[in-house]
Short mmCIF file of N, CA, C and O in Angstrom, two decimals:
data_model
loop_
_atom_site.label_atom_id
_atom_site.label_comp_id
_atom_site.label_asym_id
_atom_site.label_seq_id
_atom_site.Cartn_x
_atom_site.Cartn_y
_atom_site.Cartn_z
N MET A 1 -1.00 -9.39 -5.01
CA MET A 1 -1.08 -10.03 -3.96
C MET A 1 -2.27 -11.40 -3.18
O MET A 1 -3.56 -10.87 -3.72
N THR A 2 -1.64 -12.36 -2.82
CA THR A 2 -2.58 -13.44 -2.85
C THR A 2 -3.13 -14.15 -1.40
O THR A 2 -1.90 -13.42 -0.50
N ALA A 3 -4.40 -13.88 -1.17
CA ALA A 3 -4.78 -14.23 0.65
C ALA A 3 -5.45 -15.42 0.64
O ALA A 3 -5.84 -15.90 -0.10
N LEU A 4 -4.57 -16.34 2.05
CA LEU A 4 -5.11 -17.44 1.92
C LEU A 4 -6.42 -17.46 3.39
O LEU A 4 -6.40 -16.91 4.25
N ILE A 5 -7.85 -17.96 2.37
CA ILE A 5 -8.70 -17.25 3.29
C ILE A 5 -8.98 -18.86 4.14
O ILE A 5 -9.65 -19.91 3.25
N CYS A 6 -8.95 -19.39 5.53
CA CYS A 6 -8.47 -20.69 5.91
C CYS A 6 -10.96 -20.49 6.39
O CYS A 6 -10.69 -19.47 7.51
N SER A 7 -11.62 -21.57 6.01
CA SER A 7 -12.69 -21.58 7.04
C SER A 7 -12.94 -23.16 6.99
O SER A 7 -12.42 -24.23 6.41
N ALA A 8 -13.55 -23.41 8.71
CA ALA A 8 -13.85 -24.95 8.61
C ALA A 8 -14.64 -25.75 7.44
O ALA A 8 -14.64 -26.58 7.75
N LEU A 9 -15.66 -24.70 7.44
CA LEU A 9 -16.34 -24.96 6.08
C LEU A 9 -15.91 -25.09 4.76
O LEU A 9 -17.02 -26.43 4.02
N LEU A 10 -15.62 -24.58 4.54
CA LEU A 10 -14.92 -24.45 2.84
C LEU A 10 -13.85 -24.78 2.63
O LEU A 10 -13.35 -25.29 2.00
N GLY A 11 -13.22 -24.52 4.39
CA GLY A 11 -11.31 -24.89 4.02
C GLY A 11 -10.12 -24.21 3.39
O GLY A 11 -11.13 -22.66 2.92
N PRO A 12 -9.19 -24.08 3.53
CA PRO A 12 -8.74 -22.40 2.61
C PRO A 12 -8.90 -22.07 1.38
O PRO A 12 -8.71 -23.52 0.42
N ILE A 13 -8.92 -21.28 1.00
CA ILE A 13 -8.96 -20.77 -0.17
C ILE A 13 -8.35 -19.41 -1.08
O ILE A 13 -7.29 -19.07 0.53
N PHE A 14 -7.70 -18.98 -1.93
CA PHE A 14 -7.11 -18.09 -2.58
C PHE A 14 -8.18 -17.76 -3.11
O PHE A 14 -7.67 -17.78 -3.99
N ILE A 15 -7.67 -16.82 -3.10
CA ILE A 15 -7.78 -15.21 -3.67
C ILE A 15 -7.23 -14.22 -3.74
O ILE A 15 -6.66 -13.71 -2.51
N ASP A 16 -6.63 -13.82 -5.05
CA ASP A 16 -6.15 -12.73 -5.43
C ASP A 16 -7.18 -11.63 -4.62
O ASP A 16 -8.00 -10.83 -5.14
N VAL A 17 -6.20 -10.78 -4.05
CA VAL A 17 -6.59 -9.57 -3.88
C VAL A 17 -6.04 -8.06 -4.77
O VAL A 17 -6.79 -7.92 -5.01
N PHE A 18 -5.27 -8.20 -5.11
CA PHE A 18 -4.59 -6.88 -6.42
C PHE A 18 -3.83 -8.06 -7.22
O PHE A 18 -3.49 -8.83 -7.10
N ARG A 19 -4.51 -7.81 -8.12
CA ARG A 19 -3.90 -8.51 -9.56
C ARG A 19 -2.92 -6.86 -10.74
O ARG A 19 -3.47 -5.32 -11.02
N ALA A 20 -2.12 -7.96 -11.60
CA ALA A 20 -1.19 -6.02 -11.81
C ALA A 20 -2.34 -6.11 -13.25
O ALA A 20 -2.71 -6.65 -14.37
N GLY A 21 -2.05 -4.68 -13.32
CA GLY A 21 -2.72 -4.17 -14.55
C GLY A 21 -4.32 -3.39 -13.69
O GLY A 21 -5.35 -3.02 -14.52
N GLU A 22 -4.87 -3.62 -12.98
CA GLU A 22 -6.22 -3.34 -12.22
C GLU A 22 -6.03 -1.73 -11.69
O GLU A 22 -4.69 -1.67 -11.29
N GLY A 23 -6.81 -1.08 -11.73
CA GLY A 23 -6.75 0.11 -12.22
C GLY A 23 -5.33 1.17 -13.04
O GLY A 23 -4.85 1.94 -12.16
N GLY A 24 -5.33 0.49 -13.70
CA GLY A 24 -4.29 1.30 -14.27
C GLY A 24 -2.59 0.57 -14.12
O GLY A 24 -1.36 1.24 -14.44
N PHE A 25 -2.18 0.16 -13.02
CA PHE A 25 -1.38 -0.55 -12.32
C PHE A 25 0.04 -1.25 -12.94
O PHE A 25 -0.78 -2.67 -12.74
N GLN A 26 0.30 -1.46 -13.98
CA GLN A 26 1.59 -2.77 -13.97
C GLN A 26 1.43 -3.17 -12.94
O GLN A 26 1.66 -4.63 -13.35
N GLN A 27 2.20 -2.69 -11.46
CA GLN A 27 2.78 -3.80 -10.75
C GLN A 27 2.29 -3.43 -9.60
O GLN A 27 1.65 -1.91 -9.55
N ILE A 28 1.54 -4.47 -8.77
CA ILE A 28 1.45 -3.54 -7.41
C ILE A 28 2.40 -5.12 -6.09
O ILE A 28 1.64 -6.07 -6.91
N ARG A 29 2.67 -3.56 -5.54
CA ARG A 29 4.00 -4.15 -4.97
C ARG A 29 3.80 -3.76 -3.25
O ARG A 29 3.38 -3.03 -3.40
N ILE A 30 5.04 -4.54 -2.31
CA ILE A 30 4.45 -4.47 -1.12
C ILE A 30 3.76 -3.99 -0.27
O ILE A 30 3.54 -3.03 0.30
N PRO A 31 2.95 -5.44 -0.02
CA PRO A 31 1.09 -5.25 0.63
C PRO A 31 1.48 -5.43 1.78
O PRO A 31 2.33 -5.54 2.74
N SER A 32 0.50 -5.20 2.38
CA SER A 32 0.27 -4.82 4.09
C SER A 32 -0.93 -4.95 4.35
O SER A 32 -2.05 -3.79 4.12
N LEU A 33 -1.39 -6.33 4.80
CA LEU A 33 -2.84 -6.37 5.46
C LEU A 33 -2.93 -5.92 7.53
O LEU A 33 -2.09 -6.78 7.75
N ILE A 34 -3.97 -5.83 7.80
CA ILE A 34 -4.47 -5.14 8.25
C ILE A 34 -5.52 -5.69 9.38
O ILE A 34 -6.44 -4.62 7.98
N THR A 35 -6.21 -6.00 10.49
CA THR A 35 -7.68 -6.15 10.50
C THR A 35 -8.53 -5.37 11.26
O THR A 35 -7.27 -4.86 12.01
N ALA A 36 -8.80 -3.86 10.99
CA ALA A 36 -9.26 -3.15 11.40
C ALA A 36 -10.14 -3.51 12.38
O ALA A 36 -10.93 -4.87 13.28
N LYS A 37 -10.16 -2.52 14.08
CA LYS A 37 -11.24 -3.07 14.97
C LYS A 37 -12.62 -3.45 14.79
O LYS A 37 -12.89 -4.20 15.81
N ASP A 38 -13.00 -2.84 13.72
CA ASP A 38 -14.43 -3.82 12.79
C ASP A 38 -14.20 -4.54 12.90
O ASP A 38 -15.74 -5.19 12.03
N GLY A 39 -12.74 -5.11 12.30
CA GLY A 39 -13.16 -6.82 11.61
C GLY A 39 -12.88 -6.35 10.40
O GLY A 39 -12.43 -7.28 9.32
N THR A 40 -13.20 -5.25 9.50
CA THR A 40 -13.24 -4.73 7.83
C THR A 40 -11.41 -5.32 7.79
O THR A 40 -10.30 -4.84 8.36
N LEU A 41 -11.28 -6.13 6.73
CA LEU A 41 -9.72 -6.21 6.45
C LEU A 41 -9.54 -4.78 5.48
O LEU A 41 -9.73 -4.50 4.42
N LEU A 42 -7.85 -4.23 5.83
CA LEU A 42 -7.52 -3.44 4.91
C LEU A 42 -5.61 -3.99 3.90
O LEU A 42 -5.13 -4.18 4.79
N ALA A 43 -6.21 -3.83 2.73
CA ALA A 43 -4.88 -4.16 1.71
C ALA A 43 -4.38 -3.21 1.33
O ALA A 43 -4.99 -2.23 0.70
N PHE A 44 -3.01 -2.90 1.57
CA PHE A 44 -2.19 -1.78 0.98
C PHE A 44 -0.91 -2.28 0.85
O PHE A 44 -0.41 -2.79 0.74
N ALA A 45 -1.03 -0.92 -0.45
CA ALA A 45 0.12 -1.71 -1.38
C ALA A 45 0.58 -0.64 -2.25
O ALA A 45 0.31 0.45 -1.79
N GLU A 46 2.09 -0.09 -2.91
CA GLU A 46 2.43 -0.01 -3.36
C GLU A 46 1.50 -0.08 -5.26
O GLU A 46 1.89 -1.28 -5.19
N GLY A 47 1.35 1.01 -6.32
CA GLY A 47 0.85 0.88 -7.49
C GLY A 47 2.35 1.50 -8.47
O GLY A 47 2.17 2.67 -8.10
N ARG A 48 2.22 0.59 -9.09
CA ARG A 48 3.27 0.85 -10.41
C ARG A 48 2.73 1.40 -11.19
O ARG A 48 2.22 0.13 -11.61
N ASN A 49 3.16 2.99 -12.22
CA ASN A 49 2.76 1.79 -13.62
C ASN A 49 3.26 3.33 -14.16
O ASN A 49 3.61 2.04 -14.83
N THR A 50 3.86 4.22 -14.70
CA THR A 50 5.01 4.83 -15.04
C THR A 50 5.62 3.92 -15.34
O THR A 50 6.79 4.34 -16.48
N ASN A 51 6.56 3.32 -13.79
CA ASN A 51 7.79 3.20 -13.90
C ASN A 51 7.92 1.85 -12.85
O ASN A 51 7.88 2.53 -11.70
N ARG A 52 8.14 1.26 -13.20
CA ARG A 52 8.08 0.17 -12.66
C ARG A 52 9.50 -0.21 -11.47
O ARG A 52 9.25 -1.08 -10.58
N SER A 53 10.04 0.90 -11.42
CA SER A 53 11.25 0.77 -9.81
C SER A 53 10.89 1.63 -9.19
O SER A 53 9.83 1.61 -8.52
N ASP A 54 11.38 0.64 -8.08
CA ASP A 54 11.79 1.11 -6.68
C ASP A 54 11.21 3.29 -6.38
O ASP A 54 10.33 2.99 -6.09
N GLN A 55 11.82 3.31 -7.48
CA GLN A 55 11.68 5.13 -7.10
C GLN A 55 10.17 5.54 -8.39
O GLN A 55 11.15 6.32 -8.96
N GLY A 56 9.75 5.41 -8.82
CA GLY A 56 8.69 5.18 -9.67
C GLY A 56 7.30 6.50 -9.46
O GLY A 56 7.68 6.54 -8.00
N GLU A 57 6.55 6.77 -10.28
CA GLU A 57 5.62 7.87 -9.36
C GLU A 57 4.92 7.07 -8.64
O GLU A 57 4.13 6.49 -9.54
N ASN A 58 4.44 5.75 -8.36
CA ASN A 58 4.06 4.83 -7.33
C ASN A 58 3.32 5.79 -6.63
O ASN A 58 3.67 6.90 -5.47
N LYS A 59 1.90 4.91 -6.81
CA LYS A 59 0.52 6.21 -4.91
C LYS A 59 1.11 4.45 -4.72
O LYS A 59 1.21 3.33 -4.13
N ILE A 60 0.34 4.67 -4.21
CA ILE A 60 -0.78 3.92 -2.00
C ILE A 60 -2.46 3.97 -2.58
O ILE A 60 -2.90 4.70 -2.33
N ILE A 61 -1.90 2.61 -2.74
CA ILE A 61 -3.84 2.00 -2.60
C ILE A 61 -4.09 1.60 -1.35
O ILE A 61 -2.89 0.64 -0.94
N LEU A 62 -4.85 1.20 -2.17
CA LEU A 62 -6.27 0.54 -0.95
C LEU A 62 -7.64 -0.68 -1.11
O LEU A 62 -7.92 -0.09 -2.21
N LYS A 63 -7.48 -1.75 -0.97
CA LYS A 63 -8.44 -2.41 -0.73
C LYS A 63 -9.63 -2.71 -0.01
O LYS A 63 -8.47 -3.16 0.96
N ARG A 64 -10.44 -3.39 0.48
CA ARG A 64 -11.04 -3.01 1.59
C ARG A 64 -12.18 -4.40 1.07
O ARG A 64 -12.27 -4.72 0.19
N SER A 65 -12.21 -5.62 2.64
CA SER A 65 -13.41 -6.22 2.49
C SER A 65 -13.45 -6.34 4.02
O SER A 65 -13.48 -6.06 5.34
N SER A 66 -15.66 -6.89 4.06
CA SER A 66 -15.73 -6.80 5.08
C SER A 66 -16.79 -7.46 5.70
O SER A 66 -16.95 -8.50 6.30
N ASP A 67 -16.36 -8.91 4.67
CA ASP A 67 -16.44 -10.58 4.74
C ASP A 67 -15.40 -11.84 5.06
O ASP A 67 -15.21 -12.97 4.38
N ARG A 68 -14.31 -10.91 5.54
CA ARG A 68 -12.76 -11.36 6.17
C ARG A 68 -12.33 -12.15 4.64
O ARG A 68 -11.45 -13.29 5.13
N GLY A 69 -12.15 -11.18 3.69
CA GLY A 69 -11.54 -11.63 2.91
C GLY A 69 -12.34 -12.63 1.81
O GLY A 69 -11.64 -12.38 0.75
N LEU A 70 -13.07 -12.85 1.65
CA LEU A 70 -14.13 -13.82 0.83
C LEU A 70 -14.19 -12.57 -0.71
O LEU A 70 -13.76 -13.21 -1.82
N THR A 71 -14.48 -11.49 -0.41
CA THR A 71 -14.77 -10.39 -1.55
C THR A 71 -13.72 -9.06 -1.17
O THR A 71 -13.56 -8.57 -0.20
N TRP A 72 -13.45 -8.06 -2.05
CA TRP A 72 -12.88 -7.34 -2.24
C TRP A 72 -13.91 -6.04 -3.10
O TRP A 72 -13.66 -6.31 -3.59
N ALA A 73 -13.26 -5.42 -2.30
CA ALA A 73 -13.78 -4.11 -2.36
C ALA A 73 -13.45 -3.32 -3.77
O ALA A 73 -12.32 -3.34 -3.22
N PRO A 74 -13.78 -2.55 -4.76
CA PRO A 74 -12.74 -1.89 -6.04
C PRO A 74 -11.95 -1.11 -5.20
O PRO A 74 -11.62 -0.81 -4.41
N LEU A 75 -10.21 -0.96 -5.76
CA LEU A 75 -9.43 -0.44 -5.02
C LEU A 75 -9.67 0.93 -4.84
O LEU A 75 -10.22 2.10 -6.03
N GLN A 76 -8.16 1.97 -4.34
CA GLN A 76 -9.12 3.11 -4.02
C GLN A 76 -7.22 3.57 -4.09
O GLN A 76 -6.53 2.98 -3.31
N ILE A 77 -6.48 5.33 -5.16
CA ILE A 77 -5.54 5.40 -4.21
C ILE A 77 -5.71 6.29 -2.93
O ILE A 77 -6.28 6.67 -2.77
N VAL A 78 -4.87 5.56 -1.89
CA VAL A 78 -5.14 6.51 -0.99
C VAL A 78 -4.44 7.75 -0.75
O VAL A 78 -4.44 8.35 -0.44
N ASP A 79 -3.21 7.71 -1.71
CA ASP A 79 -1.90 8.82 -1.89
C ASP A 79 -1.12 9.44 -3.07
O ASP A 79 -1.11 7.91 -3.72
N ASP A 80 -1.32 10.09 -3.40
CA ASP A 80 -0.56 10.49 -5.34
C ASP A 80 -0.24 11.14 -5.36
O ASP A 80 -1.23 12.87 -5.00
N GLN A 81 1.11 11.40 -5.19
CA GLN A 81 2.08 13.14 -4.54
C GLN A 81 2.79 13.54 -5.94
O GLN A 81 3.67 13.72 -6.03
N GLY A 82 1.70 13.04 -7.01
CA GLY A 82 2.54 12.81 -8.17
C GLY A 82 3.62 12.40 -8.57
O GLY A 82 3.61 11.68 -8.73
N ALA A 83 4.54 13.05 -9.04
CA ALA A 83 5.82 12.52 -9.56
C ALA A 83 6.40 12.44 -8.03
O ALA A 83 8.15 11.56 -8.74
N ARG A 84 6.19 12.41 -7.28
CA ARG A 84 7.02 11.90 -6.12
C ARG A 84 6.46 10.02 -6.01
O ARG A 84 6.15 9.55 -6.42
N SER A 85 7.74 9.98 -5.40
CA SER A 85 7.86 8.13 -5.39
C SER A 85 7.36 7.36 -3.55
O SER A 85 7.85 8.22 -2.74
N LEU A 86 6.43 7.04 -3.88
CA LEU A 86 5.56 7.29 -2.18
C LEU A 86 5.78 4.92 -1.82
O LEU A 86 5.38 4.26 -2.92
N ASN A 87 6.28 4.00 -1.31
CA ASN A 87 6.52 3.28 -0.83
C ASN A 87 6.93 3.04 0.50
O ASN A 87 6.52 3.67 1.65
N ASN A 88 6.89 0.91 0.30
CA ASN A 88 6.63 0.98 1.45
C ASN A 88 5.88 0.66 2.43
O ASN A 88 6.05 1.11 3.80
N PRO A 89 4.45 0.78 1.93
CA PRO A 89 3.53 1.10 3.46
C PRO A 89 3.43 0.08 4.39
O PRO A 89 3.91 -1.48 4.08
N CYS A 90 3.25 0.03 5.49
CA CYS A 90 2.58 -0.50 6.83
C CYS A 90 2.16 0.48 7.50
O CYS A 90 2.43 1.86 7.92
N ALA A 91 0.84 -0.42 7.65
CA ALA A 91 -0.30 -0.41 9.55
C ALA A 91 -0.13 -1.09 9.57
O ALA A 91 0.25 -2.12 10.47
N VAL A 92 -0.53 -0.21 11.22
CA VAL A 92 -0.53 -0.80 12.31
C VAL A 92 -2.32 -0.36 12.94
O VAL A 92 -2.56 1.00 12.76
N LEU A 93 -1.83 -0.72 14.32
CA LEU A 93 -3.36 -0.60 14.96
C LEU A 93 -3.71 0.16 16.13
O LEU A 93 -2.59 -0.94 16.81
N ASP A 94 -3.96 1.55 16.65
CA ASP A 94 -3.93 1.91 17.73
C ASP A 94 -4.84 0.76 18.35
O ASP A 94 -5.95 1.11 18.26
N GLN A 95 -4.96 -0.38 19.18
CA GLN A 95 -5.77 -0.72 20.25
C GLN A 95 -6.73 0.17 21.20
O GLN A 95 -7.34 -0.66 20.63
N ASN A 96 -6.46 1.64 20.79
CA ASN A 96 -7.04 2.18 22.01
C ASN A 96 -8.47 2.66 21.61
O ASN A 96 -9.36 2.95 21.72
N SER A 97 -7.46 3.50 20.10
CA SER A 97 -8.55 4.46 19.40
C SER A 97 -9.95 3.22 18.55
O SER A 97 -10.70 3.80 17.55
N GLY A 98 -8.66 2.63 17.44
CA GLY A 98 -9.10 2.38 16.51
C GLY A 98 -8.57 2.20 15.23
O GLY A 98 -8.80 1.95 14.71
N ALA A 99 -8.13 3.47 15.79
CA ALA A 99 -7.27 4.42 14.34
C ALA A 99 -6.10 3.22 13.91
O ALA A 99 -5.20 2.84 15.18
N VAL A 100 -6.54 3.45 12.66
CA VAL A 100 -5.22 2.36 11.47
C VAL A 100 -4.23 3.46 10.98
O VAL A 100 -4.78 4.18 10.88
N ILE A 101 -3.07 3.24 11.25
CA ILE A 101 -2.15 4.09 11.02
C ILE A 101 -1.22 4.10 9.63
O ILE A 101 -0.89 2.77 10.35
N LEU A 102 -1.13 4.53 8.64
CA LEU A 102 -0.62 3.81 8.00
C LEU A 102 0.80 4.69 7.56
O LEU A 102 0.59 6.18 7.09
N MET A 103 1.94 4.56 7.66
CA MET A 103 2.84 4.70 7.69
C MET A 103 4.12 4.39 5.88
O MET A 103 3.79 3.06 5.55
N TYR A 104 5.14 5.05 5.76
CA TYR A 104 5.19 4.88 3.96
C TYR A 104 6.19 6.04 3.74
O TYR A 104 5.58 6.90 4.56
N GLN A 105 6.93 6.18 2.73
CA GLN A 105 7.73 7.13 2.47
C GLN A 105 7.06 7.91 1.68
O GLN A 105 6.65 7.14 0.70
N SER A 106 8.12 8.85 1.22
CA SER A 106 7.64 9.87 0.11
C SER A 106 8.90 10.76 -0.56
O SER A 106 9.76 11.18 0.35
N ILE A 107 9.10 10.25 -1.26
CA ILE A 107 10.90 9.99 -2.47
C ILE A 107 10.35 11.02 -2.83
O ILE A 107 9.90 11.33 -4.42
N PRO A 108 11.30 12.07 -3.28
CA PRO A 108 11.03 13.80 -4.16
C PRO A 108 11.13 12.36 -5.57
O PRO A 108 12.32 11.87 -5.70
N ALA A 109 11.58 13.15 -6.88
CA ALA A 109 11.15 12.37 -8.51
C ALA A 109 12.43 13.03 -7.64
O ALA A 109 13.16 13.29 -8.22
N GLY A 110 13.34 11.44 -9.43
CA GLY A 110 14.84 11.67 -9.77
C GLY A 110 15.44 11.35 -8.43
O GLY A 110 16.78 10.97 -9.15
N LEU A 111 15.05 11.21 -7.11
CA LEU A 111 15.56 10.61 -5.73
C LEU A 111 15.82 9.25 -5.88
O LEU A 111 14.34 8.50 -6.06
N ALA A 112 16.49 8.34 -4.89
CA ALA A 112 17.20 7.23 -5.05
C ALA A 112 16.62 7.06 -3.37
O ALA A 112 17.51 7.83 -2.60
N GLU A 113 16.35 6.41 -2.75
CA GLU A 113 16.74 5.94 -1.17
C GLU A 113 18.33 6.17 -0.28
O GLU A 113 17.99 6.99 0.61
N GLY A 114 18.49 5.94 -0.97
CA GLY A 114 20.09 6.15 -0.94
C GLY A 114 21.00 6.83 -1.06
O GLY A 114 22.29 7.17 -1.57
N SER A 115 19.78 7.24 -2.17
CA SER A 115 21.23 9.01 -2.94
C SER A 115 21.13 9.62 -1.52
O SER A 115 20.91 10.23 -0.59
N SER A 116 22.69 10.47 -1.47
CA SER A 116 23.27 11.41 -1.02
C SER A 116 22.89 12.98 -1.36
O SER A 116 23.34 13.67 -0.75
N LYS A 117 21.96 12.98 -1.92
CA LYS A 117 21.05 14.26 -2.45
C LYS A 117 20.00 14.73 -1.55
O LYS A 117 19.54 15.56 -0.93
N ILE A 118 19.79 13.15 -0.97
CA ILE A 118 18.27 13.83 -0.13
C ILE A 118 18.90 14.02 1.23
O ILE A 118 19.75 13.94 2.02
N GLU A 119 18.58 15.30 1.27
CA GLU A 119 19.17 16.11 3.26
C GLU A 119 18.14 15.82 4.20
O GLU A 119 16.29 14.88 4.45
N ASN A 120 18.61 15.83 5.37
CA ASN A 120 18.09 16.13 6.47
C ASN A 120 16.86 16.88 7.02
O ASN A 120 17.44 17.93 6.17
N GLY A 121 16.36 16.71 7.60
CA GLY A 121 14.82 17.63 8.17
C GLY A 121 13.99 17.40 7.83
O GLY A 121 13.30 15.97 7.22
N THR A 122 12.62 18.34 7.80
CA THR A 122 11.38 17.73 7.79
C THR A 122 10.00 18.67 6.75
O THR A 122 9.36 18.56 6.29
N ASP A 123 11.47 19.72 5.61
CA ASP A 123 10.66 20.46 4.43
C ASP A 123 11.91 21.08 3.88
O ASP A 123 12.73 20.75 4.00
N GLY A 124 11.21 21.01 2.38
CA GLY A 124 12.34 20.90 1.39
C GLY A 124 11.77 20.42 -0.01
O GLY A 124 11.67 19.19 0.60
N PRO A 125 12.40 21.00 -1.00
CA PRO A 125 12.34 19.94 -2.00
C PRO A 125 13.17 18.22 -1.81
O PRO A 125 12.29 17.24 -2.84
N ASN A 126 13.59 18.34 -1.30
CA ASN A 126 14.75 17.26 -0.89
C ASN A 126 14.94 16.49 -0.46
O ASN A 126 15.55 15.03 0.69
N ILE A 127 13.74 16.58 0.67
CA ILE A 127 13.59 15.66 2.30
C ILE A 127 12.86 14.70 2.22
O ILE A 127 12.02 14.13 0.51
N PHE A 128 13.62 13.41 2.44
CA PHE A 128 13.28 12.11 2.19
C PHE A 128 12.41 12.08 3.88
O PHE A 128 12.33 11.80 4.92
N ARG A 129 10.36 12.08 3.67
CA ARG A 129 9.20 11.82 4.72
C ARG A 129 8.71 10.66 4.03
O ARG A 129 8.62 10.05 3.42
#
């Protein structure tokens, strides 16, 4: 993920937020960028390492910037559910409380999003949550 930072003094600057290989992740996909109430930029994404497919053992990762994206703190793993695949992070901000809400899919190992083996409900080994 590359961010475009615009400054009246510096003009446009392109900065790589995530790079393939960083944190041991072969691919970093599906970025979601949000500005927290305190001005911190939060960049979430899927970290793909063992299997580069949509339903590999993907993790949800995060990088933060407190200087409007000019520099970024080291990569953090937000969620790691082992063999489950974590996909499609989407961050939103509650304007009243300032809470950042991160939503994403958690798919059982060996199943895909369109699988007929995924069951409806809220609990169990093949629940799509």
